[in-house]
Coordinates of C-alpha atoms in Angstrom, one line a residue:
X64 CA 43.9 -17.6 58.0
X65 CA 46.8 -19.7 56.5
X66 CA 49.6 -18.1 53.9
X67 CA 47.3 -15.0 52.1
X68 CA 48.7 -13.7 49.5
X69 CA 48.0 -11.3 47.0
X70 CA 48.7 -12.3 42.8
X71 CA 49.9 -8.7 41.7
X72 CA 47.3 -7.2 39.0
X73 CA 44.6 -9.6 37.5
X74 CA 45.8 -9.0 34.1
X75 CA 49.5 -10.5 35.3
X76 CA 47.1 -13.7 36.3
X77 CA 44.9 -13.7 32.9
X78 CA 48.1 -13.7 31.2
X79 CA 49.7 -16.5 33.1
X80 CA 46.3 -18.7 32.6
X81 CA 46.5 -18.6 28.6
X82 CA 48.9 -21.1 29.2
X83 CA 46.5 -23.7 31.0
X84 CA 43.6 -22.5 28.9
X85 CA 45.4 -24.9 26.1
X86 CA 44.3 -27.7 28.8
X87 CA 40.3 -26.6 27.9
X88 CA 40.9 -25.6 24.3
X89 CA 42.1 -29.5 23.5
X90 CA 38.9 -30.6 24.6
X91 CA 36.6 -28.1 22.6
X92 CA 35.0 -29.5 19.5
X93 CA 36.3 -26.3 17.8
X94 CA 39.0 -25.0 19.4
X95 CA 42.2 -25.6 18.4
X96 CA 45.1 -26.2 21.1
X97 CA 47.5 -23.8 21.5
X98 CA 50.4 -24.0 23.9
X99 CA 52.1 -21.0 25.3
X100 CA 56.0 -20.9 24.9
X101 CA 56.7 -18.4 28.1
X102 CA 58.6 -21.3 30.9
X103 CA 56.7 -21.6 34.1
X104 CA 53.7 -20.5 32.8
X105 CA 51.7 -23.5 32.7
X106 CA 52.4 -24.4 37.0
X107 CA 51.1 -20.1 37.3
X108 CA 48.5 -20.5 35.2
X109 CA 47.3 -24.3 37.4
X110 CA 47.8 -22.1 40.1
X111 CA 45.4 -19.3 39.2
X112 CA 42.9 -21.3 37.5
X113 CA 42.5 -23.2 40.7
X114 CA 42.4 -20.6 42.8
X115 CA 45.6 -21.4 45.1
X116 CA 47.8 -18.5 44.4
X117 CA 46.2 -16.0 47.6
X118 CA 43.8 -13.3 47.0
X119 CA 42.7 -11.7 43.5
X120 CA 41.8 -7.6 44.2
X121 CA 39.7 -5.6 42.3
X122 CA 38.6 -1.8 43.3
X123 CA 35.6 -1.2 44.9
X124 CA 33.7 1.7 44.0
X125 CA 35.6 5.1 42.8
X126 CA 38.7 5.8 45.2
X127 CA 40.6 8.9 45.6
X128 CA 38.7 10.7 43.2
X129 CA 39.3 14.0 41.7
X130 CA 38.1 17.4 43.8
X131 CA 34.7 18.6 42.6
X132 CA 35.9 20.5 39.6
X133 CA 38.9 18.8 39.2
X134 CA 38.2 16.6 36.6
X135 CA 40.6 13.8 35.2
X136 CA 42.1 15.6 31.9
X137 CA 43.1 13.9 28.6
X138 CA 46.6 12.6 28.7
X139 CA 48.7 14.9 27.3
X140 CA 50.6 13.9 24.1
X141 CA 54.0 13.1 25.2
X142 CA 57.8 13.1 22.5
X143 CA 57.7 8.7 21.3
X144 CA 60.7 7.2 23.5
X145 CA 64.0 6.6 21.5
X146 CA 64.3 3.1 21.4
X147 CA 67.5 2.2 24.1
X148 CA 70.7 0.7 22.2
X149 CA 70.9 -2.5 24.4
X150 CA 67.5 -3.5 22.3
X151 CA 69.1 -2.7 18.9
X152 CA 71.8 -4.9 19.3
X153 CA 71.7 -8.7 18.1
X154 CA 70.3 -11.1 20.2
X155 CA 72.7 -13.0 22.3
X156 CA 72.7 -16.6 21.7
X157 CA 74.9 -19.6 23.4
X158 CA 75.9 -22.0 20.9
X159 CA 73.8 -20.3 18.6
X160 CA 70.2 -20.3 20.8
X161 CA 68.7 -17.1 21.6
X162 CA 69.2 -16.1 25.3
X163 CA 65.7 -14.5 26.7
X164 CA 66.7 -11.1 27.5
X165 CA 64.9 -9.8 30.7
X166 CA 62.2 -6.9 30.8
X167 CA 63.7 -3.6 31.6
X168 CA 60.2 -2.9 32.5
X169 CA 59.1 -5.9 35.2
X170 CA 55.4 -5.0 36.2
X171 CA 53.0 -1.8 35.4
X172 CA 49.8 -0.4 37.3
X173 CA 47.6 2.2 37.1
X174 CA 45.9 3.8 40.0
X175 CA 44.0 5.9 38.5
X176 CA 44.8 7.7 35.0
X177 CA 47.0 10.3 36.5
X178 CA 48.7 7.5 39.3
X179 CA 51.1 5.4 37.0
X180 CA 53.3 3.1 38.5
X181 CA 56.4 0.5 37.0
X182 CA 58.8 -1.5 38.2
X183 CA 62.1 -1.6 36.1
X184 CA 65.7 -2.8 36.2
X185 CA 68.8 -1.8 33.9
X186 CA 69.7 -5.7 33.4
X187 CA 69.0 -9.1 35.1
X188 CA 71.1 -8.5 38.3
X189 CA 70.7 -4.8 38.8
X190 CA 68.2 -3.0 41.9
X191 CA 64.8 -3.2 40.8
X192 CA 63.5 0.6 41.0
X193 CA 59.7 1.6 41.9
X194 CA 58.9 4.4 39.7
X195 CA 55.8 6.5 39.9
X196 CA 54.2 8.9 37.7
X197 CA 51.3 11.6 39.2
X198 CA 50.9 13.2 35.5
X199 CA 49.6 10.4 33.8
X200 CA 53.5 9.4 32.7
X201 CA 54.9 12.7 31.3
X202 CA 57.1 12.6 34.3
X203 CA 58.7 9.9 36.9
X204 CA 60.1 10.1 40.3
X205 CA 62.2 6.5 41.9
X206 CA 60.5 5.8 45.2
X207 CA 63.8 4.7 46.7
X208 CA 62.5 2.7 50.2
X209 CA 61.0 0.2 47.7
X210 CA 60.8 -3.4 49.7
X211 CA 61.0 -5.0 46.6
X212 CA 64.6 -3.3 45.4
X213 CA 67.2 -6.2 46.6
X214 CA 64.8 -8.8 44.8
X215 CA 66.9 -10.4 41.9
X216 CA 65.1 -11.4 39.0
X217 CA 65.7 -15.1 38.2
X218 CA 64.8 -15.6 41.8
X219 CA 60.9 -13.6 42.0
X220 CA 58.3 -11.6 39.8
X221 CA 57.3 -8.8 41.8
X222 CA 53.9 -9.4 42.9
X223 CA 52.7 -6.1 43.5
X224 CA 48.7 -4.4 43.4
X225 CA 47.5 -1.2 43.0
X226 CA 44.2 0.4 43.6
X227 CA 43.0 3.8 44.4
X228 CA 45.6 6.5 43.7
X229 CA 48.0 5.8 46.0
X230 CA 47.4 2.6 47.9
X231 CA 50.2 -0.2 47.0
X232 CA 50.1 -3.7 48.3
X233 CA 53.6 -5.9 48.0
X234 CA 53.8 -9.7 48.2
X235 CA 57.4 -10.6 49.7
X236 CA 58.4 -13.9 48.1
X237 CA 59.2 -16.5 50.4
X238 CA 62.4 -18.7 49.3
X239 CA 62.5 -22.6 50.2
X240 CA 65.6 -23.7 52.0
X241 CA 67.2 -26.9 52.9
X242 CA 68.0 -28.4 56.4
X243 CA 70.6 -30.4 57.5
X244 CA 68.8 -33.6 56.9
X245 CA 68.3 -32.6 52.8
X246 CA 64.9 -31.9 53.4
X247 CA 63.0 -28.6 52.2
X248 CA 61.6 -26.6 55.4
X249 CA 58.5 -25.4 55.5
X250 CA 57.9 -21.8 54.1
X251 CA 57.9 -18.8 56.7
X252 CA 55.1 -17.0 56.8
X253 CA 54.2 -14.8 53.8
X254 CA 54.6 -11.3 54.5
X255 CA 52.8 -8.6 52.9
X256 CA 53.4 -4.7 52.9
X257 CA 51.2 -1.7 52.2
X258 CA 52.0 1.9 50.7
X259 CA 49.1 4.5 51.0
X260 CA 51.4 7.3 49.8
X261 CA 52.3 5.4 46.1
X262 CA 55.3 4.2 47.1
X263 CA 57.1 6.5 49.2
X264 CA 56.4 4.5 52.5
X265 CA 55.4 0.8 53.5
X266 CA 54.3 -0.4 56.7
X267 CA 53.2 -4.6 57.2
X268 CA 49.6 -5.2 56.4
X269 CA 47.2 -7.4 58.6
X270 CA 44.9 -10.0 57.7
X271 CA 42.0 -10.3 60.4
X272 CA 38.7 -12.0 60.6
X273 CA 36.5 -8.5 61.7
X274 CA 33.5 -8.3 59.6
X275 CA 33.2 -5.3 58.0
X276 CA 29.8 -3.8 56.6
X277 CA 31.0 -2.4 53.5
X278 CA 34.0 -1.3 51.2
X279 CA 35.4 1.9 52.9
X280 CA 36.1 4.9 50.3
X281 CA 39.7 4.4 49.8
X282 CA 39.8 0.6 49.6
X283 CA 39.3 -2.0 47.9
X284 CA 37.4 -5.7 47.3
X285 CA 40.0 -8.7 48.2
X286 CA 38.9 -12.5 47.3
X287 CA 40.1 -15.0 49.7
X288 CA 41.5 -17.9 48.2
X289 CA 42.1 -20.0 50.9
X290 CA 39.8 -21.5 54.2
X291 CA 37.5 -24.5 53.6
X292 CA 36.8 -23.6 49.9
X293 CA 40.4 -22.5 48.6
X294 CA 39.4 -22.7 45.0
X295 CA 36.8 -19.4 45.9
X296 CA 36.9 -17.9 49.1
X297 CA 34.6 -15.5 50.3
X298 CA 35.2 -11.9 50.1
X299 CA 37.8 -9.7 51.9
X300 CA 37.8 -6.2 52.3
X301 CA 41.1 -4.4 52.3
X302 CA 41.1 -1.1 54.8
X303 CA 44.6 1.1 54.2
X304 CA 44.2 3.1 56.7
X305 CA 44.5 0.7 59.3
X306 CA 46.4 -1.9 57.3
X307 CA 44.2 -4.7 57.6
X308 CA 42.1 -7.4 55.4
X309 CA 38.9 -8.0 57.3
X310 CA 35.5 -10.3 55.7
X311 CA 32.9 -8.7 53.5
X312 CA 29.6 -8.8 56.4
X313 CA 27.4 -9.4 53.3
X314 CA 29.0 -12.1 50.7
X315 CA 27.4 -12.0 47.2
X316 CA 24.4 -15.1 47.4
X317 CA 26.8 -17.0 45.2
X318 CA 29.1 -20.3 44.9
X319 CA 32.3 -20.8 43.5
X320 CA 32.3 -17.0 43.1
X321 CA 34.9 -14.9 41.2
X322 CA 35.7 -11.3 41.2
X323 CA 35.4 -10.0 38.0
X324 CA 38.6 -7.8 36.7
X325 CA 36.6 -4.5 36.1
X326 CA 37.6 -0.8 37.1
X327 CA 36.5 0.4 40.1
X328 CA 34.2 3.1 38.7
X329 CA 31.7 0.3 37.5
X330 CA 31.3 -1.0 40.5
X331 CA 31.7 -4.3 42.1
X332 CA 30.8 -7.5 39.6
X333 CA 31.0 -11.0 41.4
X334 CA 30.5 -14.2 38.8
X335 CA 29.8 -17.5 40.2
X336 CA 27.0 -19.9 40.2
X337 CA 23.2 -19.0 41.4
X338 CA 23.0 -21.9 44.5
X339 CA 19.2 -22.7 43.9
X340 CA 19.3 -23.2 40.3
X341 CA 23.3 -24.1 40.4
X342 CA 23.1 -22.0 36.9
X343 CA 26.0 -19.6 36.2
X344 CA 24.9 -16.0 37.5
X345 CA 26.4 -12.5 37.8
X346 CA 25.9 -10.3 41.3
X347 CA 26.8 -7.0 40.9
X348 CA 27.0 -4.5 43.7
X349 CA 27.1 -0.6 43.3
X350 CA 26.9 0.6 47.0
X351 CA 30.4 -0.6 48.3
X352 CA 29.2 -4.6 49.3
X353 CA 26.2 -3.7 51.3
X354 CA 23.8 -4.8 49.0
X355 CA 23.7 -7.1 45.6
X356 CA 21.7 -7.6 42.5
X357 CA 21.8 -11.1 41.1
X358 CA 20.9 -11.9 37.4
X359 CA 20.8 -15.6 36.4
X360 CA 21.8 -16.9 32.8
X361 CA 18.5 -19.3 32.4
X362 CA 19.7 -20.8 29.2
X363 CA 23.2 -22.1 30.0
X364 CA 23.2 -25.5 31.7
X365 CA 23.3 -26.2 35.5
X366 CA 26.3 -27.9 37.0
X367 CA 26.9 -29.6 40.3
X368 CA 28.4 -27.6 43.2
X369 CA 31.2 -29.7 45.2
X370 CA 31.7 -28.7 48.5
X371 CA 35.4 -29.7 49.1
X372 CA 37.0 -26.4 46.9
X373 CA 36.7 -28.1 43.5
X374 CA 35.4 -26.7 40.7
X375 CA 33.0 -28.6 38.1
X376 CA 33.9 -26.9 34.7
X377 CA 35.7 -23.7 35.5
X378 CA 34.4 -23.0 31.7
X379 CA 30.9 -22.9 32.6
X380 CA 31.3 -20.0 35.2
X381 CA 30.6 -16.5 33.0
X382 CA 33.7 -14.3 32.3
X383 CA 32.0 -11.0 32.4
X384 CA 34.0 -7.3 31.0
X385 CA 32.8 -3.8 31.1
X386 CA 34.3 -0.7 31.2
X387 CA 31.7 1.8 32.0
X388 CA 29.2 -0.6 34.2
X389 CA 26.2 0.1 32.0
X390 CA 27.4 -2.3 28.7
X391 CA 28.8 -5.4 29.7
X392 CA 29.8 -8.5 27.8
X393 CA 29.4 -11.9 29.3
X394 CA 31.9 -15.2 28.0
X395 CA 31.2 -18.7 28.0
X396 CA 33.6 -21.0 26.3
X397 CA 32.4 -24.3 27.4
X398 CA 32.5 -28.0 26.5
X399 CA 30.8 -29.0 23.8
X400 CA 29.2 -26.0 23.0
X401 CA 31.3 -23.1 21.3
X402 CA 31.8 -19.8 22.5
X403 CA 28.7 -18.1 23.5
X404 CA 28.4 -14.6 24.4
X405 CA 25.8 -12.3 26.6
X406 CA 25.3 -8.6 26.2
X407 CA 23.6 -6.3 28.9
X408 CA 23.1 -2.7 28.0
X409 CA 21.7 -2.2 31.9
X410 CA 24.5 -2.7 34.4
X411 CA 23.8 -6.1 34.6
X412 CA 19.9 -6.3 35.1
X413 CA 19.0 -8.1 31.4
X414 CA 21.1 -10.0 29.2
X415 CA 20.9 -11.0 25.3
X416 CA 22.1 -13.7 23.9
X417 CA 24.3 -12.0 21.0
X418 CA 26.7 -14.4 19.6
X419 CA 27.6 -18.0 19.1
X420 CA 30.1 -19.8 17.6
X421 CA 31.5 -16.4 16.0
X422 CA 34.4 -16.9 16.2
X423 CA 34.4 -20.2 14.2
X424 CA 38.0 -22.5 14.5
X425 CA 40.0 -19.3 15.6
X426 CA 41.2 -20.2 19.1
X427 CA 40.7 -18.1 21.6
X428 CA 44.1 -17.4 23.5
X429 CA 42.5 -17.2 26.8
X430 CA 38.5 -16.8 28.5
X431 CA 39.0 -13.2 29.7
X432 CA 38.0 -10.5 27.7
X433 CA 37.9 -6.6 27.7
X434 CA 35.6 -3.3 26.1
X435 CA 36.7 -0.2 24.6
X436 CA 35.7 3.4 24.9
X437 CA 33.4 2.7 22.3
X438 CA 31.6 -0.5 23.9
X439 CA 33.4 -3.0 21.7
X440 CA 33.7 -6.3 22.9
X441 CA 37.5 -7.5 22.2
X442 CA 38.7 -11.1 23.1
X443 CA 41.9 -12.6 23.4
X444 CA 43.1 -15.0 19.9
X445 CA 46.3 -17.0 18.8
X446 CA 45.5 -17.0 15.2
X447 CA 48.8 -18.9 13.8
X448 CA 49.6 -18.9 17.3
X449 CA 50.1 -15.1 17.1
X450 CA 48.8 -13.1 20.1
X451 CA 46.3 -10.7 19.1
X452 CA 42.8 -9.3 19.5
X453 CA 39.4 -9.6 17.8
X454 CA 36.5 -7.2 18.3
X455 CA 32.6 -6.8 17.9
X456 CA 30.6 -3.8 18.4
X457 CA 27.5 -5.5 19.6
X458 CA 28.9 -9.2 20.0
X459 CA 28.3 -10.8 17.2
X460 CA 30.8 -10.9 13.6
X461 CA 33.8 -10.6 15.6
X462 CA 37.1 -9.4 13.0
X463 CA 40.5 -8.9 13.7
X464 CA 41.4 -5.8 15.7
X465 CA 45.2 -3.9 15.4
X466 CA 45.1 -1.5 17.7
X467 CA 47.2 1.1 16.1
X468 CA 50.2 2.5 18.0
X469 CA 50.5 -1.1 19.8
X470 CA 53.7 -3.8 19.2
X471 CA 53.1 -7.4 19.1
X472 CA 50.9 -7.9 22.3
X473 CA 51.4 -10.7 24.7
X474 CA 48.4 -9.8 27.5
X475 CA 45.2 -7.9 27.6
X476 CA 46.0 -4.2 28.9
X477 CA 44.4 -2.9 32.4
X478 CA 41.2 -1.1 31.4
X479 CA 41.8 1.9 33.9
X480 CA 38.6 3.1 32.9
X481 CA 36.1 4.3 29.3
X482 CA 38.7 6.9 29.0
X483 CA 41.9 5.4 29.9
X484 CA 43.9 2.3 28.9
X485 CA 47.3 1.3 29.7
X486 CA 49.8 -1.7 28.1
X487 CA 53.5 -2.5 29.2
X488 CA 56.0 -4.4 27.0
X489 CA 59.4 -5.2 28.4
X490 CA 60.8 -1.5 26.9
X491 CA 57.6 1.4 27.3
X492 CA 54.7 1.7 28.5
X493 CA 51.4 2.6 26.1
X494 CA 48.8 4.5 26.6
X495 CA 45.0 4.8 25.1
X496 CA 41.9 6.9 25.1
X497 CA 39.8 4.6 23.7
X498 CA 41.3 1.4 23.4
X499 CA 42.1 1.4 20.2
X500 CA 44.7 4.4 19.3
X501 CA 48.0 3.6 21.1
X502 CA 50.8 6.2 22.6
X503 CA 54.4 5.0 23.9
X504 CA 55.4 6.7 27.0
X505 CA 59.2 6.2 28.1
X506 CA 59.8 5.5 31.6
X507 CA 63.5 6.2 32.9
X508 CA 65.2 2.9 34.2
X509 CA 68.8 3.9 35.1

């Protein structure tokens, strides 16, 4: 098992993969190019879109879930933050150019909607804190043994994953150094840490080849991205209790496969290509990995399957979003043909054709795409070259969508689940019901 990593949450990598998405979109007959401005976005975004940057995680099915009668309440409505005076103040500029000023807020997860989680930093070279909410961000508490403290900014972007309440996983960066002849060394070997306590402690995790029959309750699916097909490795299972990454004994019956970014509550949804009919296709498991459900899309176009890691048209793989696992949305944005869009009101069993071409020379600012409470289907567009959203209830006459409450957006947010959303910027936090209606939530940096 050589150098496994895991990319912090999947929305960090959809964001980073707008930028090579421009790559696609100058091909289409009808979507415009659009090049991100963020540096270092475009090597990320080759990264992910080739499937080279380590493992992708996803939840498996519910973890740490509320005590029978317990159930998860409505967040509580919380004072709007007072905006800090550092981002009231003019820009500073060099010779008259605008200096980026760095995110007091770094990263964001959400273990569940009580289990918040940010990293933050007062300025570019002060400690990066770990700060943890367990009241759905009415308060915070520092967890102060954070690995990823000392890390200076310029130098790494917290890689960092969350799943289940309390389970943590941490991606050390690994720094490239020169030896005495002027040559770059080799890399040491990447080490990862887990918390199961949210933060509070961190012990190394493990990466074994044990085949394990299923998810266990409190972990998690983990893609492999690397062995003799790095572009889409088979499927890991992540155990915290003991620490350890072990193989999936049943892999979803599919190639070039791709976990999709849903919450853990719907389930487990694989996309890939159907080997038989080398059509794209959609396995969906809802007992933990044991067993899978496989539903081909007949009218898209077969492609060939390479066997050395590479993929044919990474556009003509489904993106596939749901929030509840019963409505699901499935994205194709392939070359020649427009965007086309599938809707399945059963979990994944049937799928309608809904949409085509919708969206007409709007470009679409990425593939991914996301639901609401309300089983709206929202993608991702740069109209003007202006990140925003545009939404259809049933897939078809897609308009612009605001969502009210919400800044200029920049990413997709984590879709916690039908009741919960969360978005970062680099000042607060925001949080949603429905997708739709926006609160700020102020988290204390130092």
């Amino acid at each position: 098992m050589s150098d496994p990593n895991f990319h912090g949450l999947r929305d960090e990598a959809a964001r980073a993969a707008h930028a090579d998405f421009d790559v696609v979109r100058r091909r289409a007959r009808r979507l415009r190019s659009r090049r991100r401005a963020a540096a270092g976005g475009t090597a990320l975004a080759v990264a992910v879109l080739l499937g080279v940057t380590g493992y992708a995680v996803t939840g498996g099915p519910p973890t740490n879930p509320p005590a029978v009668g317990d159930p998860v309440p409505a967040w509580p409505t919380v004072p709007a933050p007072v905006p800090s005076p550092e981002r009231t103040s003019p820009v500073p500029t060099i010779s008259g150019v605008p200096i980026a000023v760095p995110p007091r807020i770094r990263w964001a997860g959400a273990g569940d909607p009580r289990h918040l989680y940010a990293v933050v930093a007062a300025c570019d070279t002060c400690p990066q804190k770990l700060m943890a909410s367990e009241d759905g961000g009415t308060t915070w508490a520092e967890r102060p043994d954070f690995p990823g403290r000392t890390w200076a900014h310029h130098e790494t972007d917290i890689s960092l994953s969350v799943y289940g309440a309390k389970n943590l996983v941490l991606n050390e960066p690994r720094r490239l150094t020169v030896g005495p002849d002027g040559k770059v060394q080799p890399p040491p070997p990447r080490k990862m840490q887990i918390s199961t306590d949210g933060g509070v402690g961190w012990r190394s995790l493990t990466v074994n080849e044990q085949r394990m029959p299923s998810v266990p309750a409190d972990g998690a699916v983990v893609q492999d991205r690397f062995g003799d097909n790095p572009a889409h490795g088979p499927i890991r299972v992540l155990d915290p209790a003991s620490g350890t990454v072990g193989l999936l004994a049943n892999q979803p019956p599919l190639r070039l496969l791709d976990l999709a970014d849903v919450p853990a509550s719907a389930g487990i949804w694989v996309q890939g290509f159907e080997p038989k009919t080398r059509k794209p296709a959609v396995a969906v498991s809802r007992d933990r990995g044991v067993t899978w459900a496989v539903s081909v899309f007949d009218a898209e176009r077969s492609v060939s399957l390479p066997t050395d890691g590479t993929t044919p048209d990474i556009m003509a793989r489904p993106n596939v979003a749901t929030t509840d696992g019963t409505t699901a949305f499935a994205m194709f944005v392939g070359v020649p043909s427009d965007v086309r869009v599938y809707r399945s009101t059963d979990g994944g069993v049937g799928w309608q054709s809904v949409a085509a071409g919708v969206l007409g020379d709007t470009p679409l600012a990425g593939p991914e795409s996301w639901v609401t409470a309300d089983g709206s289907h929202v993608v991702s567009i740069q109209p003007n070259g202006a990140y925003t959203f545009a939404a259809s209830r049933d897939g078809g006459g897609y308009e612009a969508m605001t969502p009210d409450g919400l800044p200029a957006v920049d990413r997709r947010p984590i879709v916690i689940d039908a009741d919960h959303y969360l978005y970062r910027n680099t000042d607060h936090l925001y949080r949603s019901g429905d997708g739709r209606n926006w609160q700020a939530v102020a988290v204390p940096v130092g």
